Coordinates of C-alpha atoms in Angstrom, one line a residue:
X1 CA -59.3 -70.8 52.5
X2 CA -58.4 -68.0 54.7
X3 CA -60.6 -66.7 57.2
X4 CA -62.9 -63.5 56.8
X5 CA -64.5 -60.6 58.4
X6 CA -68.3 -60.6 57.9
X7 CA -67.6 -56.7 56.8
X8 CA -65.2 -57.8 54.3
X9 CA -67.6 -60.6 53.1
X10 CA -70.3 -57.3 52.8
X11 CA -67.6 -55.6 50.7
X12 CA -67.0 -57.6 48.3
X13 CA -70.8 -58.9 47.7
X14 CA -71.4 -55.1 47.0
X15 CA -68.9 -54.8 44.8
X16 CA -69.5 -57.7 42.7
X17 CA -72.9 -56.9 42.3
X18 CA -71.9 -53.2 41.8
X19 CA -69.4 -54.2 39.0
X20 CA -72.7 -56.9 37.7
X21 CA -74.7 -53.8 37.3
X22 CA -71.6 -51.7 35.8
X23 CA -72.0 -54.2 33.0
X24 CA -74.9 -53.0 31.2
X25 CA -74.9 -49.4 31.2
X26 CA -75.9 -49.5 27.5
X27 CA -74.7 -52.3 25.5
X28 CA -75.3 -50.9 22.4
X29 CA -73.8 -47.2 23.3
X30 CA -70.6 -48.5 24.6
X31 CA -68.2 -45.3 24.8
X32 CA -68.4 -43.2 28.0
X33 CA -71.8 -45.0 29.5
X34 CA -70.1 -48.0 29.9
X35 CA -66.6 -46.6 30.9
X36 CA -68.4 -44.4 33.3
X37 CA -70.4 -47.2 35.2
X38 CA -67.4 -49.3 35.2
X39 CA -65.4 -46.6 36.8
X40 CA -68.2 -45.9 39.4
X41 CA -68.4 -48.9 40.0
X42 CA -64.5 -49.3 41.0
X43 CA -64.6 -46.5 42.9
X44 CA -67.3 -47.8 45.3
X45 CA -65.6 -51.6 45.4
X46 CA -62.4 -49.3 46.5
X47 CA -64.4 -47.1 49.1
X48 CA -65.7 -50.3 51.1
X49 CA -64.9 -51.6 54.3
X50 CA -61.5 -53.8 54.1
X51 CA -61.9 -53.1 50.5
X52 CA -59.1 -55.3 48.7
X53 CA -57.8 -53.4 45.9
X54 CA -56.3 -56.3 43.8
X55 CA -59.9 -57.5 43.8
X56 CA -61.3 -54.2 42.4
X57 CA -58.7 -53.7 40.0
X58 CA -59.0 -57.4 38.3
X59 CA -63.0 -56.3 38.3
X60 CA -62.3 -53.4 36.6
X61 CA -59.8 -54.7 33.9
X62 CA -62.7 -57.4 33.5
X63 CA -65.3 -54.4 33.0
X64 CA -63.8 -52.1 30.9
X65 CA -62.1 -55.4 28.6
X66 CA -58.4 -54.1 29.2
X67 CA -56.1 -53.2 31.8
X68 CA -56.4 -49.5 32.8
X69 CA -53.4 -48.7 34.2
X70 CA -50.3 -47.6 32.4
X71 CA -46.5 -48.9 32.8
X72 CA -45.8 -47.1 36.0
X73 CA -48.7 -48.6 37.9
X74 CA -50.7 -45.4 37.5
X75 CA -54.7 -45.7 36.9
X76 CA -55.4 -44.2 33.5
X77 CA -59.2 -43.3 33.9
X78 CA -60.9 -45.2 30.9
X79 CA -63.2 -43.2 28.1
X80 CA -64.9 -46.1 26.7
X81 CA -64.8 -50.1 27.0
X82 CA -62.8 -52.1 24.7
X83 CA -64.8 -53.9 22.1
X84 CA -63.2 -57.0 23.7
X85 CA -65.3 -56.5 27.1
X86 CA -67.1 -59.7 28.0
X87 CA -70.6 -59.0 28.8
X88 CA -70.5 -60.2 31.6
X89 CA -67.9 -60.6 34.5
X90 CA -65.1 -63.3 34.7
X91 CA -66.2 -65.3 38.1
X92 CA -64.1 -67.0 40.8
X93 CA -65.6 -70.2 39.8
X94 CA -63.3 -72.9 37.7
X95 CA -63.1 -71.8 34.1
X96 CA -63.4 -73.5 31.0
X97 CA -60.0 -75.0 30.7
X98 CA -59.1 -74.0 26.8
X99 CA -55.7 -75.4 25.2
X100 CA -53.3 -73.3 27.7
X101 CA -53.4 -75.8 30.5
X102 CA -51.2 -75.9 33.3
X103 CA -48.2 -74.3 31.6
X104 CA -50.4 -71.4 30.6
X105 CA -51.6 -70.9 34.4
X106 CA -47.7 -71.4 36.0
X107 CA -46.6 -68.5 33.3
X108 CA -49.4 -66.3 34.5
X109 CA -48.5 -66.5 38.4
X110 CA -45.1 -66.4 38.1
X111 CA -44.9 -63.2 35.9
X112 CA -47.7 -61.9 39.0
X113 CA -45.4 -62.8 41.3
X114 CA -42.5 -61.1 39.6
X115 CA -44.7 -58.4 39.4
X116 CA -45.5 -58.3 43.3
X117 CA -41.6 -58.2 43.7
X118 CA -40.8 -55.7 41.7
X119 CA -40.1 -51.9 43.2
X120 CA -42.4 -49.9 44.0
X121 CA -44.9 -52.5 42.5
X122 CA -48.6 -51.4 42.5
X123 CA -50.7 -54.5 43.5
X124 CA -53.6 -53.1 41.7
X125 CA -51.7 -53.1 38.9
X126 CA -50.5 -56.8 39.1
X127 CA -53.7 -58.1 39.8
X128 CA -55.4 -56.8 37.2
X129 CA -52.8 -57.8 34.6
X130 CA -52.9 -61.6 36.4
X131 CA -56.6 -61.5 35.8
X132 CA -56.3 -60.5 32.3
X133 CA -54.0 -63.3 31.8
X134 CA -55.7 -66.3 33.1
X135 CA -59.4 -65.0 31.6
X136 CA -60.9 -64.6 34.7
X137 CA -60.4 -63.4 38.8
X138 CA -58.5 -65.5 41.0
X139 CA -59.7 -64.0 44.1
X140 CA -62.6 -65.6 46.2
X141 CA -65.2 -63.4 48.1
X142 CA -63.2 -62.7 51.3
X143 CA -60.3 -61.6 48.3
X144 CA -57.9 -63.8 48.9
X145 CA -55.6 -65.2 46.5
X146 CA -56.6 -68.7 44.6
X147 CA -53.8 -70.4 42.9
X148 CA -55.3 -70.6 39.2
X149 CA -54.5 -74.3 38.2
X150 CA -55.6 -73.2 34.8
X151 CA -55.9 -70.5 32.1
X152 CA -60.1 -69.9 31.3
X153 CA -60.6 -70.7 27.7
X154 CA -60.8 -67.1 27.1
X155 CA -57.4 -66.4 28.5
X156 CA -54.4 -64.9 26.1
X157 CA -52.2 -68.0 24.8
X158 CA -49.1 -65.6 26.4
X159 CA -48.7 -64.5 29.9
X160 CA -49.4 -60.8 30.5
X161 CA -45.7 -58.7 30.8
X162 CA -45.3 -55.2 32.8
X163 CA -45.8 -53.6 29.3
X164 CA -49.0 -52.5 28.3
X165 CA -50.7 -55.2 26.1
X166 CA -51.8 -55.4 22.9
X167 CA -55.9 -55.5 22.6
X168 CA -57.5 -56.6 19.8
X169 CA -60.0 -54.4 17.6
X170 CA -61.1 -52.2 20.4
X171 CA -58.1 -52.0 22.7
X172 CA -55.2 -49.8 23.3
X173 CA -54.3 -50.8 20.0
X174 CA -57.3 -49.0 18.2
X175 CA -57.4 -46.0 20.2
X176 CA -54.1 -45.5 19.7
X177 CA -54.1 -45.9 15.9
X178 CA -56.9 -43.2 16.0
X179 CA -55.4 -40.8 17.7
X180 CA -52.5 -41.5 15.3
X181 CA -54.5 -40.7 12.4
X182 CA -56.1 -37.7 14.4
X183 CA -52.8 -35.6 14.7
X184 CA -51.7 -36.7 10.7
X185 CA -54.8 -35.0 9.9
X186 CA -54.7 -32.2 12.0
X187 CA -50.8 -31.5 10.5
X188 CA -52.5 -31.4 6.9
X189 CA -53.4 -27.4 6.6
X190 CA -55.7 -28.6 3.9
X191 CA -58.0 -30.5 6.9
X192 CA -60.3 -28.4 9.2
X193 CA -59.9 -29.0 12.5
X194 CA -63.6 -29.9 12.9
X195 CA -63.2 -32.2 10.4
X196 CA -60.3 -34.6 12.0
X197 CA -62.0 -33.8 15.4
X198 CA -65.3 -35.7 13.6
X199 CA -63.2 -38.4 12.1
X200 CA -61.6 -39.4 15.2
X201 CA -65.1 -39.2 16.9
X202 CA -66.1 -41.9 14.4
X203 CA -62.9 -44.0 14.9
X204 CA -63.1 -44.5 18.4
X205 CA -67.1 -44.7 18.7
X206 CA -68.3 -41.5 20.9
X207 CA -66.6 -37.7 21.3
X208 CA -63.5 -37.9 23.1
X209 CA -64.3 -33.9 24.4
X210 CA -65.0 -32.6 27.6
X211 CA -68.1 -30.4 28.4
X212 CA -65.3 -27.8 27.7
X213 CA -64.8 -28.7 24.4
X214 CA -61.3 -30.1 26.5
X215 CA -59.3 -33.1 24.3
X216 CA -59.7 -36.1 26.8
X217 CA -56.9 -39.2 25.0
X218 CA -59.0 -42.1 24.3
X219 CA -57.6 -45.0 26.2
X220 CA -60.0 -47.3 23.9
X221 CA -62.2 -47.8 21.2
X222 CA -66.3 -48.0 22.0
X223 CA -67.9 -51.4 21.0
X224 CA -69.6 -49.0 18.6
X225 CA -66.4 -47.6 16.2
X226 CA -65.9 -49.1 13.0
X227 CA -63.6 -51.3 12.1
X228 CA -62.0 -48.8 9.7
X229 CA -59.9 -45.7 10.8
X230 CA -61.6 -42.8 9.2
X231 CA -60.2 -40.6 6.5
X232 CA -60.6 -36.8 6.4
X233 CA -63.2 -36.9 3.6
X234 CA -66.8 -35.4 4.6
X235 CA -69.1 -37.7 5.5
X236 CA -72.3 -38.5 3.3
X237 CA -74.8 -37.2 5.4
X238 CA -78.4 -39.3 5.1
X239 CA -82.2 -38.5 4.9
X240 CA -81.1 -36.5 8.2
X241 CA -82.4 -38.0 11.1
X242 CA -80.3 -38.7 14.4
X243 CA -76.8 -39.3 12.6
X244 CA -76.9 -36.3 10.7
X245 CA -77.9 -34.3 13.9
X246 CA -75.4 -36.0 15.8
X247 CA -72.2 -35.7 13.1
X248 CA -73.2 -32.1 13.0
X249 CA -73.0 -31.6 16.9
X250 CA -69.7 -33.4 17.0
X251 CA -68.0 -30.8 14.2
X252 CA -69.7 -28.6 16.6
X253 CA -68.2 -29.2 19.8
X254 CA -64.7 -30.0 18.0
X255 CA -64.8 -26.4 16.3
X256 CA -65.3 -24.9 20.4
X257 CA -62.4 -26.5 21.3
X258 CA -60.5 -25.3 18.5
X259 CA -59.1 -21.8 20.3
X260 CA -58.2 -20.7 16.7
X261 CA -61.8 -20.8 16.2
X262 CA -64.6 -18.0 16.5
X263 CA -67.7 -19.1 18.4
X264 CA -69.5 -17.2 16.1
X265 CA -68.1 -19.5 13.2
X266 CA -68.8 -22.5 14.8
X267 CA -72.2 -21.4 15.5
X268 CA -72.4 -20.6 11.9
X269 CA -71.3 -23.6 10.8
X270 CA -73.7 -25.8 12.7
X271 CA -76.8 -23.7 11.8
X272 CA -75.4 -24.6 8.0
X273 CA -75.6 -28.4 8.8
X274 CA -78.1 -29.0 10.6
X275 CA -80.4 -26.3 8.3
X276 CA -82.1 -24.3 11.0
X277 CA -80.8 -22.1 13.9
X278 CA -80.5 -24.4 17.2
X279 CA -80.5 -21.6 19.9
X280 CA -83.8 -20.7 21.7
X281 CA -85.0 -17.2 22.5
X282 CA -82.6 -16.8 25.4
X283 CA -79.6 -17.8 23.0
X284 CA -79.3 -21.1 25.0
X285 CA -78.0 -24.1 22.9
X286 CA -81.0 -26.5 22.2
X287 CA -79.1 -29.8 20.9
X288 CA -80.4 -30.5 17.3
X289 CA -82.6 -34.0 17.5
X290 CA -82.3 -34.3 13.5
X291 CA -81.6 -31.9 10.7
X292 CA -83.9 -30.4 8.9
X293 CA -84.9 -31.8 5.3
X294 CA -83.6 -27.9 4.3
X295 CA -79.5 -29.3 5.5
X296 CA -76.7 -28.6 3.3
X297 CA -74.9 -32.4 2.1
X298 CA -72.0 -31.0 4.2
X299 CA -71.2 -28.9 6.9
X300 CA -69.5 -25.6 5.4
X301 CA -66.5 -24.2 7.1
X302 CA -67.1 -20.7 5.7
X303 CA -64.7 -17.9 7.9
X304 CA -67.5 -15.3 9.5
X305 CA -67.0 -12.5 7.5
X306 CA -64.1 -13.7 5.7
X307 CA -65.1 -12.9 2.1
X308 CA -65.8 -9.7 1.0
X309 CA -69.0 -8.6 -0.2
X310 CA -70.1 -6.9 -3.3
X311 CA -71.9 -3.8 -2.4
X312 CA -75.4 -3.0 -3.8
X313 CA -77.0 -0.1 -4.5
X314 CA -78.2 0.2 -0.6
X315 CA -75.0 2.2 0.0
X316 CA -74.3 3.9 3.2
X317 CA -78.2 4.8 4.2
X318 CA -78.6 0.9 3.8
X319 CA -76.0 -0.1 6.2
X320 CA -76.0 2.8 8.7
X321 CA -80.0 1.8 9.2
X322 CA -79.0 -1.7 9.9
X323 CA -76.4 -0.6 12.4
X324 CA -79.0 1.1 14.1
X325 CA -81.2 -1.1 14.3
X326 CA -78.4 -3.3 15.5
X327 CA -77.5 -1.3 18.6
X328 CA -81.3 -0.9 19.6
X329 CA -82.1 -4.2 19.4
X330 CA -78.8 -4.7 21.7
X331 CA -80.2 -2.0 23.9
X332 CA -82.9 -4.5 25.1
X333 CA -82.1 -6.6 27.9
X334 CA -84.8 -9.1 26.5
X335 CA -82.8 -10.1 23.6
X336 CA -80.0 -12.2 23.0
X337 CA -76.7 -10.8 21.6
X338 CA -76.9 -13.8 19.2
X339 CA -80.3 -12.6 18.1
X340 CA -79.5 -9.3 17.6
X341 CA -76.2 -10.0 15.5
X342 CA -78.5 -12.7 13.6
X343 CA -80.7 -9.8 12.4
X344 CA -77.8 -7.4 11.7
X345 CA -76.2 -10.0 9.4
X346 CA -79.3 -11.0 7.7
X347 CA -80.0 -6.9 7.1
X348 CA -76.3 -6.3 5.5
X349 CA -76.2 -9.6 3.5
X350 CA -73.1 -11.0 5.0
X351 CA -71.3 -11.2 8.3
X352 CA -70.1 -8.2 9.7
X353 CA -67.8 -10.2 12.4
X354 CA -63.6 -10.7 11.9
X355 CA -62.3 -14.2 12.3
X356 CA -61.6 -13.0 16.0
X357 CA -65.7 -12.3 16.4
X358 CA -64.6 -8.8 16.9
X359 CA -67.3 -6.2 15.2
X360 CA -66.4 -4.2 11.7
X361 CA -68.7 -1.6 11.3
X362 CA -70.3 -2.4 7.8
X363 CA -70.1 0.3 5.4
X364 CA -72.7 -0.8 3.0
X365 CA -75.3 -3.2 1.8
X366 CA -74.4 -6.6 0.2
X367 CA -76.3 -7.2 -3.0
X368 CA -77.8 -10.2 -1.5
X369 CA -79.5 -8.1 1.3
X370 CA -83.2 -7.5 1.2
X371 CA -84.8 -4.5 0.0
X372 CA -85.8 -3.4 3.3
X373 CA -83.8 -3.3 6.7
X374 CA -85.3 -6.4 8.9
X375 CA -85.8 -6.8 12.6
X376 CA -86.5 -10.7 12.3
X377 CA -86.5 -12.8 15.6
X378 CA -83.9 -15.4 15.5
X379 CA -85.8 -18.6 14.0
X380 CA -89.1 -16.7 13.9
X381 CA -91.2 -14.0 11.5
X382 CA -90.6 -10.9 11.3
X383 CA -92.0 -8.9 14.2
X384 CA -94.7 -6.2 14.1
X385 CA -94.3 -3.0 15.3
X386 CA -97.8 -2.3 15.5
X387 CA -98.2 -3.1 19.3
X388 CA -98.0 -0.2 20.7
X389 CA -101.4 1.4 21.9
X390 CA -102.6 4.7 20.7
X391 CA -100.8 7.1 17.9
X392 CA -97.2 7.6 17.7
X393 CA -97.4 11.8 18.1
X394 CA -95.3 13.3 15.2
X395 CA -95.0 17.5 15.6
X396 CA -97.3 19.5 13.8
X397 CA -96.3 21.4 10.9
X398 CA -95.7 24.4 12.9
X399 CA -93.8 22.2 15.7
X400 CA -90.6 23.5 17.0
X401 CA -87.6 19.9 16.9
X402 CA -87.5 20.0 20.7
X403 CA -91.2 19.4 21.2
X404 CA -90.8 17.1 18.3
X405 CA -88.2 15.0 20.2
X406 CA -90.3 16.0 24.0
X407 CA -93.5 14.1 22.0
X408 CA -91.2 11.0 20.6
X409 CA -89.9 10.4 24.5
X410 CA -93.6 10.7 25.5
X411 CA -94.1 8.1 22.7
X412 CA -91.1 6.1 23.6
X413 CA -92.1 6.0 28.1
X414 CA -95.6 5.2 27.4
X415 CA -94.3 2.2 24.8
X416 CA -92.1 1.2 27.5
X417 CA -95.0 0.8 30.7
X418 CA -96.8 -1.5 28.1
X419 CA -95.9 -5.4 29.4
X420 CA -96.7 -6.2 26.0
X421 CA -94.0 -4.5 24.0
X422 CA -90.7 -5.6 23.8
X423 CA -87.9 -2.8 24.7
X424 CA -86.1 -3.5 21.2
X425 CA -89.7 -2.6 19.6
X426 CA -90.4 0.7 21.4
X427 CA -86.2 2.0 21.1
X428 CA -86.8 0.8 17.4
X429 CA -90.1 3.3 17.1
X430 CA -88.2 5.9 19.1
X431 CA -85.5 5.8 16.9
X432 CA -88.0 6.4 13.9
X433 CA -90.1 9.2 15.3
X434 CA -86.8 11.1 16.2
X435 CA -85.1 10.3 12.6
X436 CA -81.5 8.8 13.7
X437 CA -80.5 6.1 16.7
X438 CA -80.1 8.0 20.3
X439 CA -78.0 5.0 21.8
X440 CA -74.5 5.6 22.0
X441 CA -72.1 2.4 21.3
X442 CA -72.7 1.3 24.4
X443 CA -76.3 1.1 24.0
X444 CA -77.0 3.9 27.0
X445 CA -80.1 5.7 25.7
X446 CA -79.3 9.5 25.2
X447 CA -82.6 11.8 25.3
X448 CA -83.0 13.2 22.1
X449 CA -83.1 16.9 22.0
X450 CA -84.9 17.5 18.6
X451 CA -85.7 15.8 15.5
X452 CA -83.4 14.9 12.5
X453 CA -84.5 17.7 9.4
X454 CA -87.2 19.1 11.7
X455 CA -89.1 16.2 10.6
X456 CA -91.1 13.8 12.5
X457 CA -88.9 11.1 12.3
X458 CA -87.6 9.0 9.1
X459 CA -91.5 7.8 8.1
X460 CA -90.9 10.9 5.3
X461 CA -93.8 13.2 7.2
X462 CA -91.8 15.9 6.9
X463 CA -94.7 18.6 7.6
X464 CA -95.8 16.5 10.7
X465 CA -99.2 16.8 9.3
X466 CA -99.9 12.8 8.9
X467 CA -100.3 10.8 12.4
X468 CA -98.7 7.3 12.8
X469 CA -101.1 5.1 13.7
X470 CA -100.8 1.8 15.8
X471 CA -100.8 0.0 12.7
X472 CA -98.4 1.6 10.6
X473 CA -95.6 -0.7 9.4
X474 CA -91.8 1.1 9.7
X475 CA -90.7 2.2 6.4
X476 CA -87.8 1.1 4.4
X477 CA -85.0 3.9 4.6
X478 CA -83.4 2.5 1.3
X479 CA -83.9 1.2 -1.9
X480 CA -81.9 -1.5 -3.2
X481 CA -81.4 -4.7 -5.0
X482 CA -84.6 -6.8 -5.3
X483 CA -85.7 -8.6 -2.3
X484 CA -83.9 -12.0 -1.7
X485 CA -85.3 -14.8 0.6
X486 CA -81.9 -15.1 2.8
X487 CA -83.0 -19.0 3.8
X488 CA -80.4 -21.6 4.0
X489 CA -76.6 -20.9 4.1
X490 CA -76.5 -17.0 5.2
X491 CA -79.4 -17.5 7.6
X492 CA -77.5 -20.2 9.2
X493 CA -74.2 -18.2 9.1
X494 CA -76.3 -15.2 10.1
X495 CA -77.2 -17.0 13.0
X496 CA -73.3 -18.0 13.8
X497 CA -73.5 -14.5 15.1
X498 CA -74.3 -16.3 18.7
X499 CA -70.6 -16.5 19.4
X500 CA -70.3 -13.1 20.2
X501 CA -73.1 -13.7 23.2
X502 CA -72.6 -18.1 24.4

């Protein structure tokens, strides 16, 4: 044996043990846990002192359960281990002979040797492939090369070749079928996109996406993908629980990565799956833990807005008192444009968003819309707008419109200086008292000048004679069809609304 540095001894101690560790990340997750520590792991065996770099690739190939670097020599970063990873490292010490023998061991170094010769040859590369031929590292601690004399029991009957090998069940082999299957399905127009994106999820055990929603090529199968490659029917969802939560987030993330797609429609579409709305009050994204016993069987793929809705007897009144309630509750800095678009949609009966997310004014009522024009929270009851303190003033019967809108303004500051009230609730009042919405499109507030019809706002006290009190409810504007509970799939597509804002 060679001599060695005590530094390099240091090295490759550390490494060993870091690579040890790298071995258990999560034995039952497999997928990017494990890929991850292995690769970590690599990259500190690499970074040591007289780090030998044959050494930490054959580690690495042992890790991860196949050789992660492609025809050229070039590391291909792994996404998951290969179902074939041992659990725990191949050692320096003499392996289990198995049936290979001597002739197995003489193949093995003299295709590493070829390999070694060969241009531009990556020595990575050709350790790594030796190690995965002979079943184990034939590098001692100082990393010097030992003469296997033998393949390890668990060595390939074949010596490796410079062209990527075949894995078993979880190897290149698997991922690549999968992807295979992935882009067949994603050429079927019939297929959503969300859907292949889940299949392939399930055929190679975890989601091959980014943070971005970015397609990252699966290099190998987790320990935990099944054994059969995935078709593009929907999956039979359970009693709910974590898989259904966790199918519903993957169709989720697939549909944002989908540039075709509306965020507002994926939104939509999650809501619908998962049967409640998972966005706090800030319109953050709070990742479902299980669905709700309320879940739709399967996750709809319903365009926002796509179908056309039959218009009730709400008409125009119906829709233009939505729309204003709409821009006021945008108007509010406290509330979330996904909250606000959630109402709108819930108060019109249907989306009023394109397939682009881009707004179309809605020019009536769905049948399905409730009787009165909402203002419901996102995920919570319907607010009341009896916070404010003291009367809201209305103008006397004798009141001129401009000290009718002076006294609504009055109304609307003091409603303001209250911590208490929300600014959606006191522009929602102000826009009562003064009978139409004084935001422009933009949601700049424009001081209203006098009252619609002289009368003291749209609460039908048209002499002004009748004070609102404090605990006055706001009155319905329209009368339409019969009030529907909006629960389940338009709630959650109401909610989908959140693209426009994430």
């Amino acid at each position: 044996m060679s001599s060695f540095s005590a530094s390099t001894l240091v090295m490759l101690l550390g490494a060993s043990t870091a690579f040890a560790q790298a071995q258990y990340p999560n034995a039952a997750a497999g997928g990017d846990a494990c890929a991850t520590a292995c690769v970590t792991a690599y990259r500190a065996c690499q970074g040591g002192p007289d780090a030998n770099q044959s050494f930490c690739a054959s580690q690495l190939a042992s890790c991860v359960g196949y050789v992660p670097f492609d025809n050229s020599g070039s590391f291909v970063t792994p996404t998951a281990c290969s179902a074939t990873a041992t659990a725990t490292l191949y050692s320096s010490a003499a392996p289990t002979h198995g049936a290979g023998g001597d002739s197995c061991a003489t193949a093995c170094v003299t295709a590493y040797r070829a390999c070694q010769g060969g241009p531009d040859a990556n020595q990575s590369f050709c350790a790594s492939q030796l190690a995965s031929c002979v079943g184990y590292v034939p590098f001692d601690n100082s990393g010097s090369f030992v003469t296997p004399t033998a393949c390890s029991a668990t060595a390939t009957a074949t010596p490796y070749s410079s062209a990527a090998p075949t894995y078993g069940a979880g190897g290149d082999s698997c991922a690549s079928d999968c992807v295979t299957k992935f882009r067949t399905c994603q050429s079927d127009l019939s297929n959503t996109r969300a859907q292949c994106a889940s299949d392939l999820s399930t055929c190679v055990g975890y989601i091959p996406f980014d943070n971005s929603g970015s397609f990252v090529t699966p290099t190998a199968c987790s320990k935990t993908a099944t054994a059969t490659p995935y078709s593009s029917a929907a999956p039979t969802y359970g009693a709910g629980g974590d898989s259904c939560a966790s199918d519903c987030v993957t169709k989720f993330r697939t549909c944002q990565s989908d540039l075709s797609n509306t965020r507002a429609q994926c939104a939509s579409d999650l809501s619908t799956c998962v049967g409640y709305i998972p966005f706090d009050n800030s319109g953050s994204f709070v990742t479902p833990t299980a669905c709700s016993k309320t879940a739709s069987a399967t996750a709809t793929t319903t365009q926002s807005g796509s179908a056309a809705p039959t218009y009730g007897a709400g008409g125009d009144s119906c829709a233009s008192d939505c729309v204003t309630k709409f821009r006021t509750c945008q108007s509010d800095l406290s509330n979330t444009r996904a909250q606000c678009a959630s109402d709108l949609s819930t108060c019109v009966g249907y989306i009023p968003f394109d397939n682009s997310g881009s707004f179309v004014t809605p020019t009536a009522c769905s049948k399905t819309a409730s009787a009165t024009a909402t203002a419901t929270q996102s995920g919570s009851a319907a607010p009341s707008y009896a916070k404010t303190t003291g009367a809201v003033p209305h103008p006397s019967a004798t009141g001129s419109f401009s000290s009718c809108a002076a006294n609504c303004v009055t109304a609307f500051r003091t409603c303001q200086s209250n911590l208490n009230n929300t600014r959606a609730q006191c522009a929602s009042d102000l826009a009562t008292c003064v009978g139409y919405n004084p935001f422009d499109n933009n949601g700049t507030f424009v001081t209203p000048t006098s009252c619609a019809g002289g009368m003291g706002g749209m609460g039908g006290m048209g002499s002004g004679n009748k004070t609102a009190t404090a605990t006055m409810s706001r009155p319905a504007v329209y009368t339409g069809a019969a009030a529907i509970n909006l629960g389940g799939p338009l709630a959650a597509l109401a909610a989908g609304a959140v693209a426009l804002m994430i």
